[in-house]
Amino acid sequence: MELLKMQLIKSAQDKFSTILPYDNKKTIEEGFSIVGPVLLFWFNTVDNGSHLISSRL
């Protein structure tokens, strides 16, 4: 699971360069959730945009 989380973080950084914790979260790690067989990763970018990327578990 940790490897998959790191891959999603890297993918987000590759696409957006700087990523920030989602909404009022304090850490990037708090942006993860699981829905069924899918790991979701919510994060913000420096332009205050909110983004979601996901991967099957």
PDB file of N, CA and C in Angstrom:
ATOM      1  N   MET A   1       0.831  -1.200   0.000  1.00  0.00           N
ATOM      2  CA  MET A   1       0.000   0.000   0.000  1.00  0.00           C
ATOM      3  C   MET A   1       0.870   1.257   0.000  1.00  0.00           C
ATOM      4  N   GLU A   2       1.916   1.263   0.821  1.00  0.00           N
ATOM      5  CA  GLU A   2       2.776   2.449   0.897  1.00  0.00           C
ATOM      6  C   GLU A   2       3.454   2.736  -0.445  1.00  0.00           C
ATOM      7  N   LEU A   3       3.854   1.680  -1.145  1.00  0.00           N
ATOM      8  CA  LEU A   3       4.471   1.853  -2.459  1.00  0.00           C
ATOM      9  C   LEU A   3       3.489   2.494  -3.430  1.00  0.00           C
ATOM     10  N   LEU A   4       2.253   2.047  -3.414  1.00  0.00           N
ATOM     11  CA  LEU A   4       1.229   2.604  -4.293  1.00  0.00           C
ATOM     12  C   LEU A   4       0.975   4.075  -3.955  1.00  0.00           C
ATOM     13  N   LYS A   5       0.945   4.407  -2.679  1.00  0.00           N
ATOM     14  CA  LYS A   5       0.773   5.809  -2.272  1.00  0.00           C
ATOM     15  C   LYS A   5       1.928   6.660  -2.786  1.00  0.00           C
ATOM     16  N   MET A   6       3.140   6.155  -2.652  1.00  0.00           N
ATOM     17  CA  MET A   6       4.309   6.907  -3.127  1.00  0.00           C
ATOM     18  C   MET A   6       4.253   7.095  -4.641  1.00  0.00           C
ATOM     19  N   GLN A   7       3.758   6.092  -5.354  1.00  0.00           N
ATOM     20  CA  GLN A   7       3.631   6.196  -6.808  1.00  0.00           C
ATOM     21  C   GLN A   7       2.612   7.264  -7.191  1.00  0.00           C
ATOM     22  N   LEU A   8       1.507   7.335  -6.462  1.00  0.00           N
ATOM     23  CA  LEU A   8       0.504   8.365  -6.752  1.00  0.00           C
ATOM     24  C   LEU A   8       1.041   9.760  -6.447  1.00  0.00           C
ATOM     25  N   ILE A   9       1.762   9.898  -5.351  1.00  0.00           N
ATOM     26  CA  ILE A   9       2.370  11.191  -5.017  1.00  0.00           C
ATOM     27  C   ILE A   9       3.356  11.601  -6.106  1.00  0.00           C
ATOM     28  N   LYS A  10       4.198  10.682  -6.548  1.00  0.00           N
ATOM     29  CA  LYS A  10       5.174  10.987  -7.587  1.00  0.00           C
ATOM     30  C   LYS A  10       4.479  11.361  -8.894  1.00  0.00           C
ATOM     31  N   SER A  11       3.429  10.645  -9.238  1.00  0.00           N
ATOM     32  CA  SER A  11       2.670  10.949 -10.447  1.00  0.00           C
ATOM     33  C   SER A  11       2.095  12.369 -10.388  1.00  0.00           C
ATOM     34  N   ALA A  12       1.556  12.734  -9.231  1.00  0.00           N
ATOM     35  CA  ALA A  12       1.008  14.085  -9.057  1.00  0.00           C
ATOM     36  C   ALA A  12       2.111  15.133  -9.165  1.00  0.00           C
ATOM     37  N   GLN A  13       3.257  14.875  -8.554  1.00  0.00           N
ATOM     38  CA  GLN A  13       4.380  15.813  -8.623  1.00  0.00           C
ATOM     39  C   GLN A  13       4.924  15.939 -10.042  1.00  0.00           C
ATOM     40  N   ASP A  14       4.980  14.827 -10.760  1.00  0.00           N
ATOM     41  CA  ASP A  14       5.455  14.861 -12.148  1.00  0.00           C
ATOM     42  C   ASP A  14       4.552  15.727 -13.010  1.00  0.00           C
ATOM     43  N   LYS A  15       3.253  15.652 -12.762  1.00  0.00           N
ATOM     44  CA  LYS A  15       2.289  16.404 -13.576  1.00  0.00           C
ATOM     45  C   LYS A  15       2.167  17.868 -13.148  1.00  0.00           C
ATOM     46  N   PHE A  16       2.176  18.134 -11.834  1.00  0.00           N
ATOM     47  CA  PHE A  16       1.895  19.476 -11.339  1.00  0.00           C
ATOM     48  C   PHE A  16       3.073  20.146 -10.640  1.00  0.00           C
ATOM     49  N   SER A  17       4.191  19.481 -10.526  1.00  0.00           N
ATOM     50  CA  SER A  17       5.398  19.985  -9.865  1.00  0.00           C
ATOM     51  C   SER A  17       5.197  20.114  -8.357  1.00  0.00           C
ATOM     52  N   THR A  18       4.548  21.151  -7.900  1.00  0.00           N
ATOM     53  CA  THR A  18       4.328  21.347  -6.470  1.00  0.00           C
ATOM     54  C   THR A  18       2.908  20.933  -6.109  1.00  0.00           C
ATOM     55  N   ILE A  19       2.794  20.030  -5.138  1.00  0.00           N
ATOM     56  CA  ILE A  19       1.470  19.652  -4.647  1.00  0.00           C
ATOM     57  C   ILE A  19       1.402  19.961  -3.156  1.00  0.00           C
ATOM     58  N   LEU A  20       0.196  20.228  -2.703  1.00  0.00           N
ATOM     59  CA  LEU A  20      -0.047  20.626  -1.319  1.00  0.00           C
ATOM     60  C   LEU A  20      -1.136  19.741  -0.721  1.00  0.00           C
ATOM     61  N   PRO A  21      -1.221  19.679   0.603  1.00  0.00           N
ATOM     62  CA  PRO A  21      -2.299  18.906   1.221  1.00  0.00           C
ATOM     63  C   PRO A  21      -3.669  19.403   0.773  1.00  0.00           C
ATOM     64  N   TYR A  22      -4.582  18.487   0.635  1.00  0.00           N
ATOM     65  CA  TYR A  22      -5.935  18.785   0.177  1.00  0.00           C
ATOM     66  C   TYR A  22      -6.737  19.543   1.229  1.00  0.00           C
ATOM     67  N   ASP A  23      -7.465  20.566   0.773  1.00  0.00           N
ATOM     68  CA  ASP A  23      -8.429  21.304   1.582  1.00  0.00           C
ATOM     69  C   ASP A  23      -7.819  21.731   2.919  1.00  0.00           C
ATOM     70  N   ASN A  24      -8.359  21.299   4.029  1.00  0.00           N
ATOM     71  CA  ASN A  24      -7.853  21.720   5.340  1.00  0.00           C
ATOM     72  C   ASN A  24      -6.968  20.661   5.990  1.00  0.00           C
ATOM     73  N   LYS A  25      -6.478  19.719   5.191  1.00  0.00           N
ATOM     74  CA  LYS A  25      -5.602  18.667   5.723  1.00  0.00           C
ATOM     75  C   LYS A  25      -4.243  19.248   6.071  1.00  0.00           C
ATOM     76  N   LYS A  26      -3.581  18.630   7.027  1.00  0.00           N
ATOM     77  CA  LYS A  26      -2.272  19.118   7.458  1.00  0.00           C
ATOM     78  C   LYS A  26      -1.121  18.436   6.723  1.00  0.00           C
ATOM     79  N   THR A  27      -1.351  17.201   6.240  1.00  0.00           N
ATOM     80  CA  THR A  27      -0.292  16.460   5.556  1.00  0.00           C
ATOM     81  C   THR A  27      -0.804  15.885   4.238  1.00  0.00           C
ATOM     82  N   ILE A  28       0.121  15.616   3.344  1.00  0.00           N
ATOM     83  CA  ILE A  28      -0.217  14.977   2.070  1.00  0.00           C
ATOM     84  C   ILE A  28      -0.872  13.619   2.321  1.00  0.00           C
ATOM     85  N   GLU A  29      -0.374  12.886   3.305  1.00  0.00           N
ATOM     86  CA  GLU A  29      -0.866  11.540   3.617  1.00  0.00           C
ATOM     87  C   GLU A  29      -2.367  11.527   3.918  1.00  0.00           C
ATOM     88  N   GLU A  30      -2.892  12.610   4.467  1.00  0.00           N
ATOM     89  CA  GLU A  30      -4.315  12.675   4.803  1.00  0.00           C
ATOM     90  C   GLU A  30      -5.207  12.768   3.566  1.00  0.00           C
ATOM     91  N   GLY A  31      -4.617  12.938   2.400  1.00  0.00           N
ATOM     92  CA  GLY A  31      -5.389  13.038   1.161  1.00  0.00           C
ATOM     93  C   GLY A  31      -5.780  11.696   0.569  1.00  0.00           C
ATOM     94  N   PHE A  32      -5.387  10.606   1.199  1.00  0.00           N
ATOM     95  CA  PHE A  32      -5.695   9.277   0.679  1.00  0.00           C
ATOM     96  C   PHE A  32      -6.962   8.716   1.306  1.00  0.00           C
ATOM     97  N   SER A  33      -7.729   8.006   0.480  1.00  0.00           N
ATOM     98  CA  SER A  33      -8.872   7.241   0.974  1.00  0.00           C
ATOM     99  C   SER A  33      -9.070   6.047   0.048  1.00  0.00           C
ATOM    100  N   ILE A  34      -9.797   5.071   0.549  1.00  0.00           N
ATOM    101  CA  ILE A  34     -10.065   3.868  -0.221  1.00  0.00           C
ATOM    102  C   ILE A  34     -11.567   3.751  -0.419  1.00  0.00           C
ATOM    103  N   VAL A  35     -11.970   3.528  -1.667  1.00  0.00           N
ATOM    104  CA  VAL A  35     -13.363   3.273  -1.997  1.00  0.00           C
ATOM    105  C   VAL A  35     -13.391   1.983  -2.806  1.00  0.00           C
ATOM    106  N   GLY A  36     -13.932   0.956  -2.189  1.00  0.00           N
ATOM    107  CA  GLY A  36     -13.936  -0.356  -2.848  1.00  0.00           C
ATOM    108  C   GLY A  36     -12.505  -0.770  -3.160  1.00  0.00           C
ATOM    109  N   PRO A  37     -12.239  -1.137  -4.422  1.00  0.00           N
ATOM    110  CA  PRO A  37     -10.894  -1.581  -4.792  1.00  0.00           C
ATOM    111  C   PRO A  37     -10.011  -0.456  -5.332  1.00  0.00           C
ATOM    112  N   VAL A  38     -10.324   0.795  -4.990  1.00  0.00           N
ATOM    113  CA  VAL A  38      -9.611   1.938  -5.556  1.00  0.00           C
ATOM    114  C   VAL A  38      -9.012   2.818  -4.451  1.00  0.00           C
ATOM    115  N   LEU A  39      -7.741   3.159  -4.629  1.00  0.00           N
ATOM    116  CA  LEU A  39      -7.070   4.108  -3.744  1.00  0.00           C
ATOM    117  C   LEU A  39      -7.185   5.487  -4.376  1.00  0.00           C
ATOM    118  N   LEU A  40      -7.769   6.440  -3.654  1.00  0.00           N
ATOM    119  CA  LEU A  40      -7.951   7.808  -4.132  1.00  0.00           C
ATOM    120  C   LEU A  40      -6.929   8.716  -3.467  1.00  0.00           C
ATOM    121  N   PHE A  41      -6.428   9.672  -4.226  1.00  0.00           N
ATOM    122  CA  PHE A  41      -5.489  10.652  -3.680  1.00  0.00           C
ATOM    123  C   PHE A  41      -5.936  12.040  -4.097  1.00  0.00           C
ATOM    124  N   TRP A  42      -6.417  12.811  -3.123  1.00  0.00           N
ATOM    125  CA  TRP A  42      -6.826  14.188  -3.313  1.00  0.00           C
ATOM    126  C   TRP A  42      -5.675  15.099  -2.905  1.00  0.00           C
ATOM    127  N   PHE A  43      -5.431  16.151  -3.685  1.00  0.00           N
ATOM    128  CA  PHE A  43      -4.389  17.114  -3.355  1.00  0.00           C
ATOM    129  C   PHE A  43      -4.710  18.448  -4.003  1.00  0.00           C
ATOM    130  N   ASN A  44      -4.074  19.491  -3.524  1.00  0.00           N
ATOM    131  CA  ASN A  44      -4.209  20.829  -4.105  1.00  0.00           C
ATOM    132  C   ASN A  44      -2.919  21.195  -4.815  1.00  0.00           C
ATOM    133  N   THR A  45      -3.042  22.182  -5.699  1.00  0.00           N
ATOM    134  CA  THR A  45      -1.878  22.746  -6.371  1.00  0.00           C
ATOM    135  C   THR A  45      -1.739  24.205  -5.950  1.00  0.00           C
ATOM    136  N   VAL A  46      -0.628  24.826  -6.304  1.00  0.00           N
ATOM    137  CA  VAL A  46      -0.351  26.189  -5.844  1.00  0.00           C
ATOM    138  C   VAL A  46      -1.384  27.199  -6.336  1.00  0.00           C
ATOM    139  N   ASP A  47      -2.122  26.887  -7.386  1.00  0.00           N
ATOM    140  CA  ASP A  47      -3.155  27.799  -7.883  1.00  0.00           C
ATOM    141  C   ASP A  47      -4.508  27.571  -7.197  1.00  0.00           C
ATOM    142  N   ASN A  48      -4.480  26.849  -6.061  1.00  0.00           N
ATOM    143  CA  ASN A  48      -5.678  26.495  -5.271  1.00  0.00           C
ATOM    144  C   ASN A  48      -6.596  25.528  -5.987  1.00  0.00           C
ATOM    145  N   GLY A  49      -6.099  24.857  -7.018  1.00  0.00           N
ATOM    146  CA  GLY A  49      -6.893  23.840  -7.688  1.00  0.00           C
ATOM    147  C   GLY A  49      -6.876  22.543  -6.887  1.00  0.00           C
ATOM    148  N   SER A  50      -8.002  21.858  -6.863  1.00  0.00           N
ATOM    149  CA  SER A  50      -8.097  20.557  -6.215  1.00  0.00           C
ATOM    150  C   SER A  50      -8.071  19.486  -7.284  1.00  0.00           C
ATOM    151  N   HIS A  51      -7.343  18.411  -7.021  1.00  0.00           N
ATOM    152  CA  HIS A  51      -7.175  17.356  -8.010  1.00  0.00           C
ATOM    153  C   HIS A  51      -7.336  15.990  -7.360  1.00  0.00           C
ATOM    154  N   LEU A  52      -7.711  15.018  -8.173  1.00  0.00           N
ATOM    155  CA  LEU A  52      -7.875  13.642  -7.720  1.00  0.00           C
ATOM    156  C   LEU A  52      -7.212  12.727  -8.724  1.00  0.00           C
ATOM    157  N   ILE A  53      -6.382  11.819  -8.223  1.00  0.00           N
ATOM    158  CA  ILE A  53      -5.877  10.730  -9.047  1.00  0.00           C
ATOM    159  C   ILE A  53      -6.140   9.442  -8.282  1.00  0.00           C
ATOM    160  N   SER A  54      -6.193   8.341  -9.000  1.00  0.00           N
ATOM    161  CA  SER A  54      -6.564   7.088  -8.351  1.00  0.00           C
ATOM    162  C   SER A  54      -5.825   5.922  -8.980  1.00  0.00           C
ATOM    163  N   SER A  55      -5.865   4.798  -8.267  1.00  0.00           N
ATOM    164  CA  SER A  55      -5.269   3.563  -8.748  1.00  0.00           C
ATOM    165  C   SER A  55      -6.013   2.390  -8.129  1.00  0.00           C
ATOM    166  N   ARG A  56      -6.182   1.364  -8.910  1.00  0.00           N
ATOM    167  CA  ARG A  56      -6.793   0.141  -8.369  1.00  0.00           C
ATOM    168  C   ARG A  56      -5.826  -0.518  -7.398  1.00  0.00           C
ATOM    169  N   LEU A  57      -6.370  -1.076  -6.356  1.00  0.00           N
ATOM    170  CA  LEU A  57      -5.540  -1.763  -5.358  1.00  0.00           C
ATOM    171  C   LEU A  57      -5.150  -3.141  -5.842  1.00  0.00           C
TER     172      LEU A  57
END
